Structure formats: structure tokens, C-alpha cells
Amino acid sequence: MKLYNKVNKDLLKTALDQDPRPRITLSFYKYAHIANCQLFRDHLFLLLDEQEVFGRIYVSGEGINAQLSVPEANYDNMVEALDTISFLEGVRLNKAIENDSKSFYKLKIKVREKIVADGLDDSSFDVTDRGVHVDAEKFNQLAERKDTVIVDMRNHYESEVGHFKEAIKPDVETFRESLPIVAEILEPHRDKNIIMYCTGGIRCEKASAYFKHHGFQKVHQLEGGIIEYARQVQEKGLENKFIGKNFVFDDRLGEKISDDVIALCHQCGNPCDDHTNCANDACHILFIQCETCSSKYDNSCSVKCQEFNRLPEEDRERLKLTTSFNGTQFGKGRYKAHSKNEVLKLD
């Protein structure tokens, strides 16, 4: 019985590249009480593997968080399979706006303590007392009001390439880190309408309850996040108040919501919003790199990483344990971040 992928990732990527069938990329989440996470995880793997689903799924006692890719021809069967699970019946599936069929190349389902690492003690407040869900039309209406504050509940590397106009964008690297910082930023705005948004809505489910617990009354959350907002804007012909690219957590690393390029290449400073990981696996820092710099530095974040990658494999294996790279020092790249120190040094 197959419950885990055991095929080499390079072979899987090659097989995906050679598969001509179109695939649909989507995401969903659901808070629910799951008593036996491992048993549920194994059951879900069998259901989805049968439909040739790829993706990354987190399961915990509080629910499920999933990003998936499924062959277009198998989509209806996958939905039927999900509907056999009582708490997933009719769950909202957020389909990607841009889709090149290369978002995932294998199915990975992990059991975790939480489906989103928030660092919160859920027993200390009512996690079900969440903010008011608003659709794209209502979001736009509220955004026009002077007594509204829009808050990006994502991380700096996400908002750097795209965000809603006039949004507060905390300079944080994790959701856990953002909660107390956003609470402090919002303190002068307690009497205003607060709209929170994130990629697909899951972070706002917990964040809105957290802020209501801390005394904020007019808390709203964008239902379905940026993904659903973009779909509704296209479908209903609404004004698009999101500028730039929506960062996504799959191999695409982003999908265009507007034609605006609001970020800069971390190496040369020219307009660019394409994230990549440093080609040096001992570094692997996530950063923004334009095509020119990608060619110049062999997809590396620095000359140091470029030269390290050119060493024989045995030398790289010996040196990587004692050599510091950008990815050793920083989790995610910032353009001229950390005041005096640039994350990406080219010499």
C-alpha cells in the first residue's frame, strides 16, 4: 500500500514536464477537530493519490491546510473524493489565477501540531469568534472609506511583490511574529473598520479572532483571500485594488494579479518581482532575481555562492558545514534590508 512518495524528485519533475495533460492548481483549508491525525492523513493520501493529485498538505488536530495540483480530467473525481469526508463536503476550493501545470510534482501530506504556525494558545480565547467575512465587492466598498484600515497578514517577502493599495505591511518573516506587531500598529485605529487579508484566507481566520479577543470590534477578513478576490474581480468586472503579484507557496512562487511590477531585483535594483531560491543548496535563500542577474550569477544570490557551486562536489560537502552564506544568516531575502547590511552581497 503506497502511503508516501519514494521516487527521486528529479525523476518526478521530468515526468511532470513530459506529461501533456493540463492540471489545475488550487488550495483549501478547513478548521475541524481531527481525533486521529495519522489515520486521517493516510486515508487522505490514498484518496488523492488515486486521482494523481500532487501538492503539500498539513494535517493537525485543528484541521487541514492544502495546496494541490490535479489533472483537469480528474478534478470532478477529486471533489467527489473530498466530499466523502464529512467536514470537507462542499469545502471552498480556491483555484489559481495563473496556472502553468507545474506548481507541484509530488504529493506530500504531513501531520503537524497546527495547520498554521501561529504560536497562540488557542485555549486562551474563542477561536470561533472570527471577523466578518467580506467578498471582493464589499472589500472595495470598505476600502474607499476613510475610517477603514487594511492590514496585510502575510510576510515581507509576500507583500514586497504585491499588496492592496494603502495596506499596512508589517516587516515580518513569520505569521507568529506578525500578530503582536500588528496589534501594536493597530492600537491607534481601534474605532475604525479593520480588514485583514492573506493569500487564501487561513491566516485571517485565526488572526481576526485574536484581534477581536484583544478588544478590536470592527474586524473583517477577506473571504478566500487574494486568490478568491482576484477571481471575483475578473468574474464580476470589479475594480482591482491589488497591485502586483500574489506570492504562492508552490513551485510557481507567484501569480500576476495586476501588470504592475512593484519590487526590485535584490542584486541590481532594476524592476523585477520574480522570486527564486539560490542555486547553492547550502544557501538556498529565497530572493528576487531578474533574468540578467540570473545569467550573470548562475542563479545564485552572490559571487560567493556562485563560486562555491563551481567547486567539486566533495569540496562542497566538506566546506558547507563551516561556511556561512546569505541563507545561513537570513531566512528570506530583503532588498537592502537590515539597515546597513544588504542581504545579498555581490563581492
Tab-separated table of C-alpha atoms in Angstrom:
chain	number	residue	atom	x	y	z
A	1	MET	CA	0.000	0.000	0.000
A	2	LYS	CA	1.523	3.325	-1.105
A	3	LEU	CA	1.338	5.999	1.610
A	4	TYR	CA	4.429	8.074	0.783
A	5	ASN	CA	6.337	9.120	-2.318
A	6	LYS	CA	9.646	7.298	-2.674
A	7	VAL	CA	10.677	8.396	-6.183
A	8	ASN	CA	13.610	10.750	-6.735
A	9	LYS	CA	12.443	14.351	-7.168
A	10	ASP	CA	14.396	14.839	-10.404
A	11	LEU	CA	12.612	11.873	-11.962
A	12	LEU	CA	9.265	13.224	-10.772
A	13	LYS	CA	9.948	16.656	-12.258
A	14	THR	CA	10.994	15.093	-15.564
A	15	ALA	CA	7.820	13.002	-15.632
A	16	LEU	CA	5.702	16.111	-14.950
A	17	ASP	CA	7.452	18.041	-17.734
A	18	GLN	CA	6.717	15.218	-20.174
A	19	ASP	CA	3.062	14.862	-19.159
A	20	PRO	CA	0.947	16.838	-21.687
A	21	ARG	CA	-2.223	16.789	-19.590
A	22	PRO	CA	-3.343	20.174	-18.217
A	23	ARG	CA	-3.516	20.407	-14.429
A	24	ILE	CA	-5.492	22.674	-12.115
A	25	THR	CA	-3.743	24.304	-9.158
A	26	LEU	CA	-5.922	25.035	-6.134
A	27	SER	CA	-5.922	25.398	-2.365
A	28	PHE	CA	-8.309	24.906	0.515
A	29	TYR	CA	-8.370	24.827	4.288
A	30	LYS	CA	-10.817	23.811	6.973
A	31	TYR	CA	-10.721	24.092	10.726
A	32	ALA	CA	-12.156	20.916	12.261
A	33	HIS	CA	-11.468	18.535	15.139
A	34	ILE	CA	-9.492	15.550	13.856
A	35	ALA	CA	-9.082	12.879	16.536
A	36	ASN	CA	-6.593	10.539	14.837
A	37	CYS	CA	-4.410	12.685	12.577
A	38	GLN	CA	-2.179	9.877	11.319
A	39	LEU	CA	-5.121	7.693	10.342
A	40	PHE	CA	-6.809	10.634	8.603
A	41	ARG	CA	-3.545	11.533	6.881
A	42	ASP	CA	-3.104	8.019	5.465
A	43	HIS	CA	-6.739	7.843	4.326
A	44	LEU	CA	-6.433	11.214	2.586
A	45	PHE	CA	-3.208	10.172	0.862
A	46	LEU	CA	-4.888	7.096	-0.623
A	47	LEU	CA	-7.877	9.136	-1.837
A	48	LEU	CA	-5.791	11.824	-3.510
A	49	ASP	CA	-3.012	9.627	-4.854
A	50	GLU	CA	-5.643	7.630	-6.758
A	51	GLN	CA	-6.581	10.851	-8.598
A	52	GLU	CA	-2.911	11.690	-9.316
A	53	VAL	CA	-3.043	14.724	-7.049
A	54	PHE	CA	0.234	16.465	-6.228
A	55	GLY	CA	0.704	19.043	-3.522
A	56	ARG	CA	1.595	19.948	0.038
A	57	ILE	CA	-0.931	19.277	2.811
A	58	TYR	CA	-0.702	19.853	6.558
A	59	VAL	CA	-2.997	17.955	8.911
A	60	SER	CA	-3.402	18.608	12.640
A	61	GLY	CA	-5.922	18.177	15.407
A	62	GLU	CA	-7.383	21.555	14.423
A	63	GLY	CA	-7.940	20.830	10.728
A	64	ILE	CA	-6.326	20.762	7.296
A	65	ASN	CA	-4.402	23.212	5.096
A	66	ALA	CA	-3.838	22.129	1.487
A	67	GLN	CA	-2.234	23.374	-1.717
A	68	LEU	CA	-2.811	20.998	-4.620
A	69	SER	CA	-2.439	20.268	-8.308
A	70	VAL	CA	-4.763	17.798	-10.044
A	71	PRO	CA	-5.127	16.691	-13.682
A	72	GLU	CA	-8.022	18.626	-15.180
A	73	ALA	CA	-9.684	15.372	-16.229
A	74	ASN	CA	-9.588	14.117	-12.608
A	75	TYR	CA	-10.895	17.291	-10.961
A	76	ASP	CA	-14.513	16.163	-10.530
A	77	ASN	CA	-13.419	12.796	-9.152
A	78	MET	CA	-11.143	14.541	-6.666
A	79	VAL	CA	-14.021	16.752	-5.488
A	80	GLU	CA	-16.195	13.666	-5.044
A	81	ALA	CA	-13.401	12.021	-3.028
A	82	LEU	CA	-13.112	15.066	-0.744
A	83	ASP	CA	-16.896	15.111	-0.309
A	84	THR	CA	-16.749	11.607	1.203
A	85	ILE	CA	-15.056	13.244	4.222
A	86	SER	CA	-17.884	14.806	6.218
A	87	PHE	CA	-16.173	18.037	7.279
A	88	LEU	CA	-14.768	18.610	3.775
A	89	GLU	CA	-18.059	18.195	1.943
A	90	GLY	CA	-18.581	21.327	-0.155
A	91	VAL	CA	-15.363	22.957	1.059
A	92	ARG	CA	-14.439	26.080	-0.938
A	93	LEU	CA	-11.641	25.344	-3.419
A	94	ASN	CA	-9.570	28.368	-4.398
A	95	LYS	CA	-8.403	27.858	-7.989
A	96	ALA	CA	-5.212	29.596	-9.077
A	97	ILE	CA	-5.497	32.576	-11.428
A	98	GLU	CA	-2.330	31.706	-13.347
A	99	ASN	CA	-1.613	28.052	-13.973
A	100	ASP	CA	1.259	26.507	-15.921
A	101	SER	CA	0.536	22.979	-14.572
A	102	LYS	CA	3.962	22.920	-12.873
A	103	SER	CA	3.076	24.008	-9.353
A	104	PHE	CA	3.755	20.639	-7.650
A	105	TYR	CA	5.404	17.404	-8.744
A	106	LYS	CA	4.595	15.038	-5.848
A	107	LEU	CA	2.057	14.516	-3.067
A	108	LYS	CA	3.291	15.283	0.431
A	109	ILE	CA	0.964	15.119	3.468
A	110	LYS	CA	2.432	15.920	6.887
A	111	VAL	CA	0.974	15.737	10.388
A	112	ARG	CA	1.763	18.877	12.366
A	113	GLU	CA	0.830	20.410	15.685
A	114	LYS	CA	-1.039	23.202	13.875
A	115	ILE	CA	-2.026	23.795	10.255
A	116	VAL	CA	-0.528	27.310	10.508
A	117	ALA	CA	2.312	28.080	12.917
A	118	ASP	CA	0.789	30.928	14.916
A	119	GLY	CA	2.343	30.417	18.362
A	120	LEU	CA	-1.038	31.015	20.009
A	121	ASP	CA	-2.600	29.249	22.965
A	122	ASP	CA	-5.994	28.522	21.434
A	123	SER	CA	-7.496	27.787	24.841
A	124	SER	CA	-6.897	31.404	25.902
A	125	PHE	CA	-9.531	32.861	23.538
A	126	ASP	CA	-12.515	31.876	21.414
A	127	VAL	CA	-11.028	30.919	18.045
A	128	THR	CA	-14.526	30.638	16.556
A	129	ASP	CA	-15.345	34.324	17.251
A	130	ARG	CA	-13.845	35.444	13.956
A	131	GLY	CA	-14.108	38.614	11.936
A	132	VAL	CA	-16.867	39.342	9.438
A	133	HIS	CA	-16.179	37.723	6.062
A	134	VAL	CA	-16.326	40.147	3.134
A	135	ASP	CA	-16.282	39.405	-0.589
A	136	ALA	CA	-14.428	41.423	-3.237
A	137	GLU	CA	-17.290	43.890	-3.753
A	138	LYS	CA	-17.698	44.603	-0.037
A	139	PHE	CA	-13.921	44.817	0.385
A	140	ASN	CA	-13.742	47.516	-2.294
A	141	GLN	CA	-16.584	49.445	-0.673
A	142	LEU	CA	-14.943	49.385	2.748
A	143	ALA	CA	-11.542	50.236	1.260
A	144	GLU	CA	-12.962	53.512	-0.069
A	145	ARG	CA	-13.939	54.693	3.409
A	146	LYS	CA	-11.659	56.954	5.460
A	147	ASP	CA	-12.467	55.010	8.625
A	148	THR	CA	-11.033	51.749	7.204
A	149	VAL	CA	-7.590	50.270	7.792
A	150	ILE	CA	-6.357	47.426	5.545
A	151	VAL	CA	-3.838	45.017	7.059
A	152	ASP	CA	-1.652	42.534	5.190
A	153	MET	CA	-1.301	39.457	7.420
A	154	ARG	CA	1.405	37.960	5.223
A	155	ASN	CA	5.189	38.182	5.459
A	156	HIS	CA	7.563	40.769	3.995
A	157	TYR	CA	8.650	38.637	1.047
A	158	GLU	CA	4.999	38.204	0.055
A	159	SER	CA	3.901	41.833	0.319
A	160	GLU	CA	7.113	43.008	-1.350
A	161	VAL	CA	5.918	41.781	-4.747
A	162	GLY	CA	2.223	42.593	-4.364
A	163	HIS	CA	-0.307	44.048	-1.941
A	164	PHE	CA	-3.546	46.003	-1.691
A	165	LYS	CA	-3.361	49.758	-2.081
A	166	GLU	CA	-2.903	51.631	1.212
A	167	ALA	CA	-2.361	48.396	3.162
A	168	ILE	CA	-0.299	48.202	6.327
A	169	LYS	CA	2.508	45.730	5.595
A	170	PRO	CA	4.381	44.533	8.702
A	171	ASP	CA	8.072	43.812	8.112
A	172	VAL	CA	7.990	40.264	9.457
A	173	GLU	CA	9.146	36.863	8.308
A	174	THR	CA	6.561	34.666	10.036
A	175	PHE	CA	2.858	34.807	10.851
A	176	ARG	CA	3.681	34.104	14.502
A	177	GLU	CA	5.890	37.192	14.569
A	178	SER	CA	3.274	39.421	12.956
A	179	LEU	CA	0.438	39.121	15.478
A	180	PRO	CA	1.810	41.265	18.351
A	181	ILE	CA	3.415	43.712	15.910
A	182	VAL	CA	0.160	44.263	14.025
A	183	ALA	CA	-1.705	44.659	17.329
A	184	GLU	CA	0.648	47.490	18.272
A	185	ILE	CA	0.327	49.145	14.845
A	186	LEU	CA	-3.470	48.988	15.038
A	187	GLU	CA	-3.748	50.397	18.562
A	188	PRO	CA	-4.496	53.980	17.361
A	189	HIS	CA	-7.188	52.606	14.995
A	190	ARG	CA	-9.415	50.718	17.455
A	191	ASP	CA	-12.570	52.568	16.365
A	192	LYS	CA	-12.005	52.005	12.624
A	193	ASN	CA	-13.039	49.250	10.277
A	194	ILE	CA	-10.173	46.770	10.076
A	195	ILE	CA	-9.887	44.479	7.053
A	196	MET	CA	-7.333	41.680	7.167
A	197	TYR	CA	-6.210	39.692	4.163
A	198	CYS	CA	-3.792	36.923	3.294
A	199	THR	CA	-3.201	34.508	0.406
A	200	GLY	CA	-6.193	32.187	0.750
A	201	GLY	CA	-7.814	33.284	3.997
A	202	ILE	CA	-6.484	30.752	6.500
A	203	ARG	CA	-4.208	33.086	8.440
A	204	CYS	CA	-7.010	35.623	8.830
A	205	GLU	CA	-9.338	33.012	10.329
A	206	LYS	CA	-7.147	32.845	13.428
A	207	ALA	CA	-5.835	36.420	13.319
A	208	SER	CA	-9.277	38.037	13.249
A	209	ALA	CA	-10.337	36.038	16.332
A	210	TYR	CA	-7.088	37.024	18.041
A	211	PHE	CA	-7.684	40.728	17.430
A	212	LYS	CA	-11.326	40.548	18.484
A	213	HIS	CA	-10.147	38.922	21.705
A	214	HIS	CA	-7.851	41.925	22.186
A	215	GLY	CA	-10.731	44.362	22.020
A	216	PHE	CA	-10.908	45.325	18.349
A	217	GLN	CA	-14.598	45.384	17.438
A	218	LYS	CA	-14.918	46.170	13.711
A	219	VAL	CA	-12.794	43.309	12.410
A	220	HIS	CA	-13.299	41.997	8.876
A	221	GLN	CA	-11.452	39.424	6.794
A	222	LEU	CA	-11.271	38.994	3.040
A	223	GLU	CA	-13.049	35.717	2.360
A	224	GLY	CA	-10.920	33.368	0.292
A	225	GLY	CA	-8.009	35.797	0.460
A	226	ILE	CA	-6.252	37.328	-2.526
A	227	ILE	CA	-6.889	34.237	-4.665
A	228	GLU	CA	-10.671	34.466	-4.373
A	229	TYR	CA	-10.605	38.277	-4.600
A	230	ALA	CA	-8.797	38.108	-7.943
A	231	ARG	CA	-11.278	35.539	-9.264
A	232	GLN	CA	-14.274	37.651	-8.254
A	233	VAL	CA	-12.737	40.808	-9.727
A	234	GLN	CA	-12.342	39.058	-13.081
A	235	GLU	CA	-15.740	37.397	-12.970
A	236	LYS	CA	-17.723	40.487	-11.918
A	237	GLY	CA	-15.693	43.199	-13.652
A	238	LEU	CA	-14.820	44.952	-10.391
A	239	GLU	CA	-12.019	47.451	-9.810
A	240	ASN	CA	-8.832	45.594	-8.889
A	241	LYS	CA	-7.308	47.206	-5.809
A	242	PHE	CA	-4.473	44.679	-5.605
A	243	ILE	CA	-1.233	45.751	-7.254
A	244	GLY	CA	1.474	43.372	-8.395
A	245	LYS	CA	1.902	39.655	-7.871
A	246	ASN	CA	0.412	37.270	-5.332
A	247	PHE	CA	3.171	35.151	-3.768
A	248	VAL	CA	2.173	31.475	-3.647
A	249	PHE	CA	3.764	28.567	-1.805
A	250	ASP	CA	4.413	26.222	-4.695
A	251	ASP	CA	6.989	25.952	-7.464
A	252	ARG	CA	5.442	28.929	-9.313
A	253	LEU	CA	6.242	31.282	-6.384
A	254	GLY	CA	3.729	33.820	-7.648
A	255	GLU	CA	0.848	34.658	-9.948
A	256	LYS	CA	0.100	38.008	-11.559
A	257	ILE	CA	-2.928	39.863	-10.210
A	258	SER	CA	-2.106	43.130	-11.982
A	259	ASP	CA	0.525	44.091	-14.556
A	260	ASP	CA	2.343	46.321	-12.056
A	261	VAL	CA	5.888	45.335	-11.074
A	262	ILE	CA	6.396	46.954	-7.684
A	263	ALA	CA	9.507	45.115	-6.469
A	264	LEU	CA	13.192	45.348	-7.372
A	265	CYS	CA	15.853	42.779	-8.178
A	266	HIS	CA	17.798	42.240	-4.958
A	267	GLN	CA	21.065	42.278	-6.863
A	268	CYS	CA	20.911	45.092	-9.422
A	269	GLY	CA	17.898	47.087	-8.234
A	270	ASN	CA	16.027	47.002	-11.543
A	271	PRO	CA	12.251	46.359	-11.543
A	272	CYS	CA	11.555	42.661	-11.018
A	273	ASP	CA	9.138	40.527	-8.992
A	274	ASP	CA	10.397	37.007	-9.726
A	275	HIS	CA	11.320	35.043	-6.605
A	276	THR	CA	13.838	32.228	-6.762
A	277	ASN	CA	15.944	30.149	-4.408
A	278	CYS	CA	19.717	30.405	-4.539
A	279	ALA	CA	21.149	27.595	-6.683
A	280	ASN	CA	23.655	26.849	-3.922
A	281	ASP	CA	21.754	24.258	-1.864
A	282	ALA	CA	23.879	25.103	1.169
A	283	CYS	CA	22.406	28.623	0.988
A	284	HIS	CA	19.012	28.270	-0.740
A	285	ILE	CA	17.858	31.736	0.332
A	286	LEU	CA	14.610	32.960	-1.226
A	287	PHE	CA	15.210	36.240	-3.055
A	288	ILE	CA	14.176	38.304	-6.073
A	289	GLN	CA	16.379	37.989	-9.149
A	290	CYS	CA	15.970	39.338	-12.682
A	291	GLU	CA	16.920	37.370	-15.796
A	292	THR	CA	20.104	39.390	-16.317
A	293	CYS	CA	21.385	38.702	-12.801
A	294	SER	CA	20.264	35.093	-13.005
A	295	SER	CA	22.504	34.646	-16.039
A	296	LYS	CA	25.340	36.705	-14.555
A	297	TYR	CA	25.429	34.831	-11.244
A	298	ASP	CA	24.312	31.365	-12.419
A	299	ASN	CA	21.045	31.580	-10.455
A	300	SER	CA	22.994	32.291	-7.264
A	301	CYS	CA	22.412	35.083	-4.752
A	302	SER	CA	26.075	36.149	-4.617
A	303	VAL	CA	29.501	35.654	-6.133
A	304	LYS	CA	30.368	33.609	-3.052
A	305	CYS	CA	27.563	31.148	-3.733
A	306	GLN	CA	28.304	31.159	-7.459
A	307	GLU	CA	31.951	30.226	-6.874
A	308	PHE	CA	31.044	27.685	-4.203
A	309	ASN	CA	28.706	25.934	-6.638
A	310	ARG	CA	31.545	25.545	-9.124
A	311	LEU	CA	33.635	23.519	-6.670
A	312	PRO	CA	33.792	19.730	-6.959
A	313	GLU	CA	31.009	18.015	-5.020
A	314	GLU	CA	33.386	16.542	-2.447
A	315	ASP	CA	34.750	20.024	-1.671
A	316	ARG	CA	31.251	21.476	-1.336
A	317	GLU	CA	30.242	18.700	1.058
A	318	ARG	CA	33.344	19.334	3.166
A	319	LEU	CA	33.024	23.132	3.268
A	320	LYS	CA	29.285	23.653	3.624
A	321	LEU	CA	29.299	22.763	7.328
A	322	THR	CA	31.777	25.530	8.140
A	323	THR	CA	30.878	28.174	5.535
A	324	SER	CA	28.303	30.910	6.109
A	325	PHE	CA	26.041	32.043	3.274
A	326	ASN	CA	23.158	34.502	2.943
A	327	GLY	CA	20.741	31.681	3.625
A	328	THR	CA	22.648	30.834	6.799
A	329	GLN	CA	22.198	34.356	8.135
A	330	PHE	CA	18.740	35.246	6.823
A	331	GLY	CA	15.624	33.174	6.245
A	332	LYS	CA	14.193	35.230	3.381
A	333	GLY	CA	15.852	37.974	1.341
A	334	ARG	CA	15.040	41.667	1.657
A	335	TYR	CA	16.160	44.385	-0.712
A	336	LYS	CA	18.754	46.423	1.200
A	337	ALA	CA	17.346	45.056	4.420
A	338	HIS	CA	18.623	45.106	7.975
A	339	SER	CA	19.616	48.804	7.817
A	340	LYS	CA	23.319	48.995	6.976
A	341	ASN	CA	23.701	45.417	5.787
A	342	GLU	CA	22.461	44.327	2.403
A	343	VAL	CA	21.234	40.770	2.442
A	344	LEU	CA	22.770	39.957	-0.916
A	345	LYS	CA	26.414	40.947	-1.167
A	346	LEU	CA	27.914	40.558	-4.590
A	347	ASP	CA	31.565	40.631	-3.601
